[in-house]
Every structure is written in structure tokens, then in C-alpha cells.
């Protein structure tokens, strides 16, 4: 059997120092007020002094699971709500709306069909969609502003560039 050199045996067999002491430190270890135990010792429960609850802190922070990205129907509903309530100008969504739907959206936005009612801002209450065929959705939404309810319907197409565009808009 191989024995470690003498210098290592001394280190391996040396008694351990109490926590919080350093070989060159001449100061006495500090104690907390009201603590009757010698400094550097912990209670048998493993809790820090002064802590009375049985819970222990988590060893690592809890992870929040990643949320899936919102459906394009939900994103477009919010965009159209902002435009049709007058909170955003029509040109703010111009790159997301196809040719004839843009003209329809301009006409609708002039009337502000989803404007605030009695001081209540409009809010989306429910969104549903139906996939007509791959890459095409028909979307319907219920928008409420105070006691008033309105319906919003539009169609989304995914283009060759993989971007979604609105191709039809109606408010009822």
C-alpha cells in the first residue's frame, strides 16, 4: 500500500478549525445578540439562528416553464382592435394587411366601430379561429367596451415568405 508523504499526512490528520476562524485572526468570534450558543455553531435543526419556521430555502431558483408563442389570430386581433378603436393609426398595420383588406380597414377605421363606450376601453373577450386549409385561418372575436359587445371577423393567410397577412376584415 502506498502511503502519502509526511507533509500530506500532517494536513490530512490536522483537526479542523471552527467555522469563522482564521489562523492569523486574534479577534474572538462574534456572537449574535440573544444567542446563547457559542459562535460558529448551528442548532441541530439546521436552521439559521432566529428562524423559527420549518421551511428551508430552495437550493436553486424555480424555473418558470416557457410559454408557447401566441397564435397569430390573437396577435392580429389585438392589432386590429387598436386600429379600429382609434388607439393606433391604420398605417401602423399596413405591412400586415393585404391590398383590398387595407382599403376596407381604412373605411372601417374612419367610423371607429370599436371606440370606448362610457369611459370603458374596448377589450378582447374571446378569440376563436377555424383553419379553412393549411395556412388560412378565419378568425372571430368578441370585443366588449362596458355594456356594449361587438363582433370582429377577419381572415389570415400565410404568404410564401412565411409571414401572416390579413386579407379581409369585418365588424358587426
XYZ file of N, CA, C and O in Angstrom:
688
model
N 0.832 -1.184 0.000
C 0.000 0.000 0.000
C 0.871 1.240 0.000
O 1.864 1.323 0.698
N 0.471 2.236 -0.756
C 1.224 3.474 -0.876
C 0.805 4.449 0.211
O -0.379 4.704 0.399
N 1.778 4.995 0.925
C 1.484 5.978 1.973
C 1.809 7.363 1.467
O 2.839 7.568 0.826
N 0.964 8.382 1.763
C 1.286 9.736 1.327
C 2.505 10.267 2.073
O 2.832 9.789 3.153
N 3.208 11.238 1.498
C 4.382 11.805 2.172
C 4.002 12.398 3.533
O 2.850 12.693 3.806
N 5.000 12.603 4.385
C 4.780 13.064 5.755
C 4.027 14.384 5.795
O 3.129 14.572 6.607
N 4.374 15.310 4.913
C 3.702 16.621 4.934
C 2.208 16.491 4.645
O 1.388 17.186 5.239
N 1.816 15.582 3.744
C 0.391 15.381 3.445
C -0.313 14.690 4.594
O -1.462 14.962 4.887
N 0.393 13.768 5.283
C -0.232 13.089 6.413
C -0.566 14.075 7.514
O -1.591 13.971 8.166
N 0.303 15.078 7.724
C 0.027 16.087 8.741
C -1.219 16.886 8.377
O -2.058 17.162 9.227
N -1.347 17.262 7.113
C -2.510 18.035 6.672
C -3.772 17.197 6.774
O -4.811 17.648 7.220
N -3.677 15.932 6.399
C -4.854 15.067 6.397
C -5.318 14.750 7.806
O -6.498 14.527 8.047
N -4.431 14.725 8.784
C -4.811 14.368 10.142
C -4.995 15.578 11.037
O -5.340 15.435 12.191
N -4.772 16.790 10.539
C -4.889 18.006 11.335
C -6.358 18.229 11.718
O -7.245 18.082 10.876
N -6.643 18.583 12.969
C -8.030 18.853 13.353
C -8.549 20.105 12.633
O -7.800 21.040 12.369
N -9.825 20.116 12.345
C -10.436 21.251 11.638
C -10.674 22.405 12.590
O -10.972 22.212 13.757
N -10.556 23.642 12.076
C -10.832 24.839 12.845
C -12.338 25.094 12.884
O -13.037 24.770 11.931
N -12.828 25.713 13.930
C -14.252 26.085 13.941
C -14.543 27.079 12.820
O -13.684 27.857 12.423
N -15.765 27.051 12.334
C -16.152 27.949 11.240
C -16.005 29.392 11.691
O -16.336 29.748 12.820
N -15.522 30.237 10.804
C -15.403 31.675 11.073
C -14.079 32.062 11.707
O -13.900 33.222 12.040
N -13.164 31.119 11.919
C -11.866 31.473 12.494
C -10.804 31.351 11.433
O -10.890 30.525 10.538
N -9.810 32.149 11.546
C -8.705 32.181 10.593
C -7.421 32.076 11.402
O -7.347 32.601 12.525
N -6.369 31.415 10.911
C -5.173 31.220 11.734
C -4.553 32.513 12.232
O -4.055 32.570 13.345
N -4.588 33.593 11.478
C -3.959 34.837 11.907
C -4.918 35.777 12.619
O -4.549 36.875 13.018
N -6.170 35.378 12.807
C -7.181 36.239 13.407
C -7.082 36.147 14.926
O -7.226 35.080 15.514
N -6.822 37.290 15.603
C -6.710 37.293 17.054
C -8.004 37.744 17.715
O -8.114 37.701 18.933
N -8.985 38.191 16.913
C -10.255 38.641 17.494
C -11.082 37.441 17.939
O -11.075 36.396 17.286
N -11.855 37.594 19.007
C -12.738 36.486 19.397
C -13.887 36.381 18.405
O -14.299 37.381 17.808
N -14.431 35.174 18.181
C -15.559 35.044 17.247
C -16.755 35.839 17.756
O -16.990 35.925 18.955
N -17.489 36.441 16.819
C -18.623 37.282 17.190
C -19.857 36.417 17.412
O -20.071 35.422 16.742
N -20.653 36.845 18.369
C -21.911 36.160 18.654
C -23.053 37.128 18.391
O -22.903 38.343 18.525
N -24.193 36.605 18.049
C -25.368 37.437 17.809
C -26.033 37.768 19.134
O -26.000 36.973 20.067
N -26.699 38.939 19.210
C -27.386 39.280 20.458
C -28.471 38.251 20.754
O -29.220 37.839 19.885
N -28.568 37.840 22.000
C -29.592 36.890 22.409
C -29.259 35.454 22.053
O -30.055 34.552 22.275
N -28.074 35.206 21.495
C -27.692 33.855 21.102
C -26.891 33.237 22.251
O -25.827 33.719 22.611
N -27.393 32.169 22.837
C -26.725 31.559 23.982
C -25.697 30.514 23.544
O -24.931 30.037 24.353
N -25.692 30.143 22.271
C -24.740 29.139 21.784
C -23.393 29.793 21.508
O -23.320 30.974 21.200
N -22.333 29.012 21.533
C -21.036 29.561 21.126
C -21.079 29.948 19.643
O -21.800 29.346 18.855
N -20.331 30.975 19.278
C -20.311 31.444 17.894
C -19.786 30.354 16.987
O -18.892 29.600 17.350
N -20.351 30.268 15.791
C -19.888 29.308 14.805
C -20.613 27.975 14.860
O -20.289 27.074 14.110
N -21.572 27.804 15.770
C -22.326 26.552 15.807
C -23.754 26.816 15.382
O -24.277 27.917 15.560
N -24.384 25.804 14.868
C -25.774 25.915 14.405
C -26.647 25.019 15.265
O -26.182 24.011 15.782
N -27.914 25.359 15.339
C -28.809 24.474 16.085
C -28.943 23.129 15.375
O -28.661 23.012 14.188
N -29.378 22.087 16.080
C -29.463 20.761 15.475
C -30.471 20.683 14.333
O -30.424 19.771 13.535
N -31.401 21.636 14.235
C -32.387 21.595 13.151
C -31.796 22.009 11.832
O -32.383 21.773 10.791
N -30.645 22.678 11.837
C -30.032 23.122 10.593
C -30.524 24.485 10.144
O -30.096 25.004 9.130
N -31.441 25.069 10.929
C -31.952 26.402 10.570
C -31.008 27.461 11.107
O -30.368 27.270 12.149
N -30.942 28.609 10.439
C -30.131 29.701 10.971
C -30.715 30.198 12.297
O -31.909 30.042 12.540
N -29.894 30.790 13.162
C -30.402 31.307 14.433
C -31.491 32.357 14.188
O -31.389 33.172 13.280
N -32.522 32.317 14.984
C -33.605 33.289 14.861
C -34.690 32.869 13.890
O -35.729 33.511 13.800
N -34.489 31.809 13.149
C -35.512 31.358 12.200
C -36.324 30.253 12.852
O -35.775 29.249 13.283
N -37.636 30.451 12.878
C -38.485 29.514 13.602
C -39.360 28.667 12.703
O -39.935 27.697 13.164
N -39.505 29.023 11.443
C -40.371 28.223 10.574
C -39.603 27.006 10.056
O -38.387 27.033 9.922
N -40.315 25.907 9.759
C -39.641 24.674 9.351
C -39.202 24.649 7.892
O -38.518 23.733 7.475
N -39.589 25.649 7.118
C -39.226 25.627 5.696
C -37.750 25.923 5.515
O -37.149 26.633 6.287
N -37.220 25.391 4.453
C -35.829 25.670 4.112
C -35.808 26.393 2.781
O -36.649 26.142 1.928
N -34.865 27.273 2.586
C -34.808 27.944 1.280
C -34.506 26.951 0.169
O -33.833 25.947 0.384
N -35.026 27.229 -0.998
C -34.805 26.344 -2.144
C -33.334 26.367 -2.527
O -32.667 27.398 -2.443
N -32.834 25.221 -2.958
C -31.421 25.141 -3.309
C -31.127 25.890 -4.607
O -30.070 26.427 -4.791
N -32.092 25.932 -5.519
C -31.913 26.714 -6.737
C -33.253 27.329 -7.110
O -34.301 26.828 -6.727
N -33.218 28.422 -7.817
C -34.475 29.091 -8.156
C -35.368 28.207 -9.017
O -34.884 27.424 -9.833
N -36.672 28.334 -8.793
C -37.621 27.546 -9.559
C -37.710 28.097 -10.972
O -37.733 29.297 -11.179
N -37.753 27.202 -11.923
C -37.865 27.609 -13.325
C -39.315 27.790 -13.696
O -40.162 26.985 -13.315
N -39.577 28.828 -14.442
C -40.912 29.040 -14.982
C -40.913 28.433 -16.377
O -40.066 28.770 -17.203
N -41.831 27.507 -16.638
C -41.814 26.868 -17.957
C -42.064 27.881 -19.070
O -42.835 28.835 -18.903
N -41.402 27.686 -20.175
C -41.550 28.590 -21.313
C -42.961 28.482 -21.873
O -43.515 27.402 -21.990
N -43.535 29.623 -22.190
C -44.876 29.669 -22.753
C -44.786 29.567 -24.268
O -43.885 30.151 -24.877
N -45.712 28.856 -24.883
C -45.690 28.807 -26.342
C -46.029 30.191 -26.898
O -46.725 30.974 -26.248
N -45.535 30.514 -28.076
C -45.841 31.833 -28.641
C -47.338 31.947 -28.910
O -48.009 30.949 -29.184
N -47.888 33.167 -28.824
C -49.323 33.323 -29.068
C -49.669 32.997 -30.523
O -48.855 33.137 -31.427
N -50.884 32.543 -30.713
C -51.372 32.205 -32.046
C -51.491 33.502 -32.863
O -51.821 34.550 -32.321
N -51.236 33.455 -34.169
C -51.358 34.656 -34.991
C -52.750 35.289 -34.889
O -52.886 36.510 -34.989
N -53.781 34.488 -34.664
C -55.135 35.037 -34.531
C -55.219 35.993 -33.348
O -55.845 37.057 -33.442
N -54.582 35.649 -32.242
C -54.606 36.511 -31.068
C -53.826 37.797 -31.305
O -54.254 38.882 -30.910
N -52.676 37.673 -31.951
C -51.867 38.861 -32.240
C -52.601 39.834 -33.156
O -52.634 41.045 -32.906
N -53.193 39.306 -34.227
C -53.894 40.168 -35.173
C -55.156 40.767 -34.562
O -55.536 41.890 -34.890
N -55.812 40.039 -33.673
C -56.994 40.590 -33.007
C -56.612 41.834 -32.216
O -57.302 42.855 -32.280
N -55.517 41.758 -31.484
C -55.061 42.920 -30.716
C -54.681 44.085 -31.629
O -55.014 45.236 -31.352
N -53.991 43.794 -32.732
C -53.605 44.860 -33.671
C -54.834 45.551 -34.261
O -54.908 46.786 -34.312
N -55.791 44.744 -34.712
C -56.994 45.327 -35.313
C -57.824 46.087 -34.284
O -58.420 47.116 -34.607
N -57.860 45.613 -33.056
C -58.576 46.332 -32.002
C -57.972 47.712 -31.783
O -58.698 48.706 -31.664
N -56.662 47.794 -31.751
C -56.005 49.093 -31.563
C -56.319 50.054 -32.704
O -56.542 51.245 -32.482
N -56.362 49.542 -33.921
C -56.650 50.402 -35.084
C -58.117 50.812 -35.106
O -58.445 51.991 -35.287
N -59.016 49.869 -34.909
C -60.444 50.146 -35.022
C -61.010 50.895 -33.814
O -62.138 51.366 -33.847
N -60.220 51.013 -32.749
C -60.655 51.818 -31.602
C -60.012 53.203 -31.611
O -60.264 54.006 -30.731
N -59.154 53.464 -32.605
C -58.523 54.773 -32.717
C -57.268 54.934 -31.890
O -56.733 56.034 -31.794
N -56.769 53.874 -31.291
C -55.560 53.968 -30.466
C -54.285 53.928 -31.298
O -53.229 54.352 -30.829
N -54.376 53.408 -32.526
C -53.237 53.359 -33.443
C -53.704 53.798 -34.820
O -54.848 53.541 -35.205
N -52.835 54.418 -35.611
C -53.219 54.772 -36.984
C -53.231 53.527 -37.878
O -52.588 52.518 -37.582
N -53.958 53.602 -38.963
C -54.101 52.457 -39.867
C -52.750 52.058 -40.456
O -52.463 50.867 -40.606
N -51.915 53.028 -40.768
C -50.642 52.687 -41.399
C -49.714 51.901 -40.460
O -48.717 51.341 -40.908
N -50.055 51.826 -39.166
C -49.232 51.048 -38.231
C -49.305 49.547 -38.528
O -48.398 48.807 -38.165
N -50.388 49.106 -39.208
C -50.532 47.686 -39.534
C -50.462 47.448 -41.036
O -50.783 46.358 -41.503
N -50.044 48.440 -41.798
C -50.064 48.341 -43.263
C -49.284 47.137 -43.790
O -49.733 46.479 -44.728
N -48.156 46.814 -43.199
C -47.359 45.693 -43.724
C -47.955 44.341 -43.384
O -47.523 43.318 -43.912
N -48.975 44.323 -42.503
C -49.612 43.071 -42.110
C -50.964 42.855 -42.784
O -51.638 41.871 -42.500
N -51.362 43.785 -43.645
C -52.682 43.720 -44.277
C -52.506 43.709 -45.789
O -51.741 44.500 -46.340
N -53.246 42.816 -46.471
C -53.161 42.701 -47.931
C -53.922 43.855 -48.593
O -54.635 44.623 -47.940
N -53.828 43.950 -49.906
C -54.295 45.090 -50.707
C -55.730 45.523 -50.432
O -55.971 46.612 -49.937
N -56.714 44.706 -50.782
C -58.108 45.143 -50.642
C -58.528 45.229 -49.185
O -59.364 46.049 -48.831
N -57.972 44.406 -48.325
C -58.313 44.463 -46.908
C -57.829 45.776 -46.296
O -58.466 46.299 -45.382
N -56.760 46.331 -46.812
C -56.269 47.610 -46.298
C -57.283 48.709 -46.590
O -57.570 49.541 -45.728
N -57.842 48.700 -47.792
C -58.864 49.700 -48.135
C -60.088 49.545 -47.228
O -60.647 50.540 -46.761
N -60.510 48.311 -46.980
C -61.645 48.071 -46.081
C -61.323 48.538 -44.662
O -62.167 49.124 -43.983
N -60.116 48.304 -44.228
C -59.708 48.701 -42.885
C -59.682 50.222 -42.741
O -60.102 50.760 -41.714
N -59.250 50.927 -43.794
C -59.252 52.393 -43.760
C -60.677 52.911 -43.610
O -60.955 53.805 -42.801
N -61.616 52.350 -44.392
C -63.019 52.775 -44.298
C -63.602 52.480 -42.912
O -64.316 53.297 -42.346
N -63.307 51.307 -42.380
C -63.811 50.956 -41.046
C -63.213 51.849 -39.959
O -63.917 52.280 -39.043
N -61.936 52.126 -40.061
C -61.255 52.909 -39.022
C -61.783 54.335 -38.948
O -61.752 54.952 -37.879
N -62.295 54.883 -40.066
C -62.855 56.237 -40.052
C -64.075 56.316 -39.136
O -64.326 57.340 -38.510
N -64.841 55.205 -39.051
C -66.054 55.193 -38.227
C -65.772 54.836 -36.766
O -66.658 54.971 -35.930
N -64.571 54.370 -36.440
C -64.188 53.932 -35.098
C -65.234 52.994 -34.494
O -65.843 53.278 -33.466
N -65.463 51.848 -35.104
C -66.515 50.952 -34.614
C -66.237 50.332 -33.244
O -67.171 49.909 -32.573
N -64.994 50.296 -32.811
C -64.662 49.685 -31.523
C -64.168 50.725 -30.517
O -63.326 50.446 -29.669
N -64.730 51.935 -30.597
C -64.274 53.012 -29.716
C -64.732 52.768 -28.275
O -65.577 51.912 -28.006
N -64.171 53.547 -27.357
C -64.538 53.453 -25.950
C -65.995 53.855 -25.767
O -66.491 54.753 -26.439
N -66.675 53.182 -24.838
C -68.072 53.471 -24.556
C -68.201 53.795 -23.073
O -67.872 52.964 -22.226
N -68.674 55.014 -22.772
C -68.876 55.402 -21.369
C -67.610 55.343 -20.543
O -67.660 54.994 -19.368
N -66.494 55.660 -21.132
C -65.218 55.639 -20.409
C -64.565 54.267 -20.313
O -63.493 54.130 -19.742
N -65.202 53.236 -20.869
C -64.630 51.887 -20.849
C -63.886 51.640 -22.151
O -64.459 51.761 -23.227
N -62.606 51.290 -22.029
C -61.825 50.966 -23.226
C -62.218 49.585 -23.732
O -62.532 48.700 -22.943
N -62.196 49.396 -25.039
C -62.558 48.080 -25.578
C -61.499 47.034 -25.216
O -60.311 47.338 -25.140
N -61.980 45.818 -24.996
C -61.081 44.715 -24.655
C -61.573 43.447 -25.337
O -62.773 43.226 -25.474
N -60.635 42.631 -25.757
C -60.973 41.361 -26.392
C -61.456 40.410 -25.302
O -60.764 40.183 -24.311
N -62.644 39.864 -25.487
C -63.183 38.925 -24.503
C -62.975 37.477 -24.918
O -62.774 36.614 -24.084
N -63.047 37.213 -26.206
C -62.882 35.834 -26.669
C -62.385 35.851 -28.108
O -62.820 36.672 -28.908
N -61.492 34.942 -28.425
C -60.980 34.792 -29.789
C -61.122 33.331 -30.182
O -60.783 32.429 -29.416
N -61.629 33.100 -31.389
C -61.719 31.753 -31.924
C -61.224 31.768 -33.358
O -61.203 32.819 -34.007
N -60.809 30.621 -33.844
C -60.352 30.560 -35.232
C -60.680 29.191 -35.819
O -60.837 28.204 -35.095
N -60.781 29.191 -37.111
C -61.073 27.976 -37.863
C -60.080 27.896 -38.999
O -59.912 28.858 -39.758
N -59.407 26.766 -39.122
C -58.422 26.604 -40.198
C -59.141 26.065 -41.430
O -59.544 24.907 -41.482
N -59.327 26.941 -42.412
C -60.021 26.578 -43.647
C -59.203 25.549 -44.412
O -59.725 24.537 -44.879
N -57.937 25.824 -44.550
C -56.968 24.906 -45.151
C -55.611 25.289 -44.576
O -55.484 26.334 -43.939
N -54.600 24.485 -44.744
C -53.298 24.829 -44.164
C -52.830 26.214 -44.612
O -52.803 26.521 -45.799
N -52.511 27.059 -43.637
C -52.030 28.400 -43.937
C -53.125 29.437 -44.088
O -52.833 30.581 -44.415
N -54.397 29.080 -43.829
C -55.504 30.038 -43.936
C -56.403 29.872 -42.708
O -56.904 28.781 -42.445
N -56.591 30.969 -41.975
C -57.463 30.955 -40.798
C -58.578 31.982 -40.963
O -58.343 33.087 -41.437
N -59.772 31.603 -40.538
C -60.855 32.556 -40.369
C -60.983 32.767 -38.872
O -61.132 31.812 -38.106
N -60.916 34.024 -38.458
C -60.860 34.359 -37.038
C -62.093 35.175 -36.670
O -62.524 36.048 -37.428
N -62.649 34.894 -35.499
C -63.768 35.669 -34.980
C -63.440 36.035 -33.541
O -62.823 35.268 -32.807
N -63.838 37.247 -33.154
C -63.528 37.727 -31.811
C -64.710 38.511 -31.264
O -65.428 39.187 -32.014
N -64.876 38.420 -29.945
C -65.892 39.216 -29.262
C -65.153 40.319 -28.518
O -64.253 40.055 -27.723
N -65.555 41.574 -28.785
C -64.902 42.733 -28.185
C -65.932 43.470 -27.359
O -67.014 43.808 -27.856
N -65.603 43.734 -26.108
C -66.520 44.434 -25.224
C -65.940 45.742 -24.754
O -64.749 45.864 -24.498
N -66.822 46.756 -24.650
C -66.450 48.055 -24.084
C -67.612 48.454 -23.180
O -68.640 48.929 -23.645
N -67.464 48.212 -21.891
C -68.567 48.450 -20.965
C -69.674 47.454 -21.266
O -69.440 46.265 -21.445
N -70.928 47.939 -21.397
C -72.040 47.022 -21.680
C -72.146 46.640 -23.158
O -72.862 45.719 -23.512
N -71.441 47.347 -24.028
C -71.548 47.106 -25.471
C -70.650 45.952 -25.906
O -69.505 45.843 -25.475
N -71.182 45.075 -26.747
C -70.417 43.972 -27.332
C -70.420 44.129 -28.842
O -71.444 44.455 -29.442
N -69.271 43.897 -29.452
C -69.152 43.946 -30.913
C -68.445 42.690 -31.388
O -67.697 42.070 -30.646
N -68.682 42.347 -32.637
C -68.032 41.184 -33.239
C -67.008 41.653 -34.258
O -67.247 42.600 -35.009
N -65.886 41.000 -34.274
C -64.809 41.296 -35.223
C -64.474 39.991 -35.929
O -64.279 38.961 -35.283
N -64.428 40.031 -37.241
C -64.069 38.845 -38.027
C -63.031 39.246 -39.060
O -63.096 40.335 -39.636
N -62.071 38.364 -39.284
C -61.054 38.628 -40.307
C -60.459 37.308 -40.764
O -60.648 36.271 -40.149
N -59.726 37.391 -41.865
C -59.106 36.196 -42.465
C -57.605 36.408 -42.527
O -57.124 37.477 -42.891
N -56.869 35.367 -42.183
C -55.401 35.402 -42.223
C -54.880 34.397 -43.230
O -55.362 33.270 -43.291
N -53.901 34.825 -44.010
C -53.219 33.944 -44.971
C -51.733 33.982 -44.659
O -51.166 35.041 -44.436
N -51.100 32.803 -44.723
C -49.651 32.761 -44.596
C -49.070 32.816 -45.996
O -49.357 31.961 -46.834
N -48.235 33.815 -46.243
C -47.661 34.014 -47.566
C -46.487 33.090 -47.845
O -46.062 32.293 -46.999
N -45.952 33.203 -49.046
C -44.791 32.397 -49.440
C -43.563 32.723 -48.583
O -42.666 31.910 -48.441
N -43.537 33.945 -48.026
C -42.425 34.354 -47.170
C -42.643 33.954 -45.706
O -41.915 34.399 -44.823
N -43.668 33.101 -45.440
C -43.992 32.583 -44.109
C -44.501 33.655 -43.155
O -44.523 33.449 -41.947
N -44.926 34.815 -43.664
C -45.497 35.865 -42.821
C -47.011 35.857 -42.953
O -47.550 35.620 -44.031
N -47.703 36.125 -41.835
C -49.153 36.168 -41.839
C -49.630 37.537 -42.268
O -49.081 38.563 -41.860
N -50.680 37.541 -43.105
C -51.274 38.804 -43.555
C -52.799 38.693 -43.468
O -53.377 37.650 -43.755
N -53.399 39.799 -43.095
C -54.859 39.864 -43.015
C -55.385 40.174 -44.410
O -54.921 41.114 -45.057
N -56.366 39.385 -44.883
C -56.884 39.581 -46.242
C -58.343 40.024 -46.275
O -58.841 40.363 -47.334
N -59.010 40.034 -45.137
C -60.398 40.507 -45.070
C -60.712 40.906 -43.634
O -60.233 40.270 -42.684
N -61.522 41.981 -43.474
C -61.882 42.470 -42.142
C -63.345 42.874 -42.157
O -63.809 43.537 -43.098
N -64.083 42.497 -41.098
C -65.484 42.935 -40.937
C -65.750 43.172 -39.462
O -65.191 42.487 -38.609
N -66.610 44.155 -39.178
C -67.042 44.436 -37.811
C -68.560 44.445 -37.809
O -69.183 45.035 -38.673
N -69.160 43.793 -36.817
C -70.628 43.747 -36.748
C -71.125 44.026 -35.359
O -70.429 44.041 -34.390
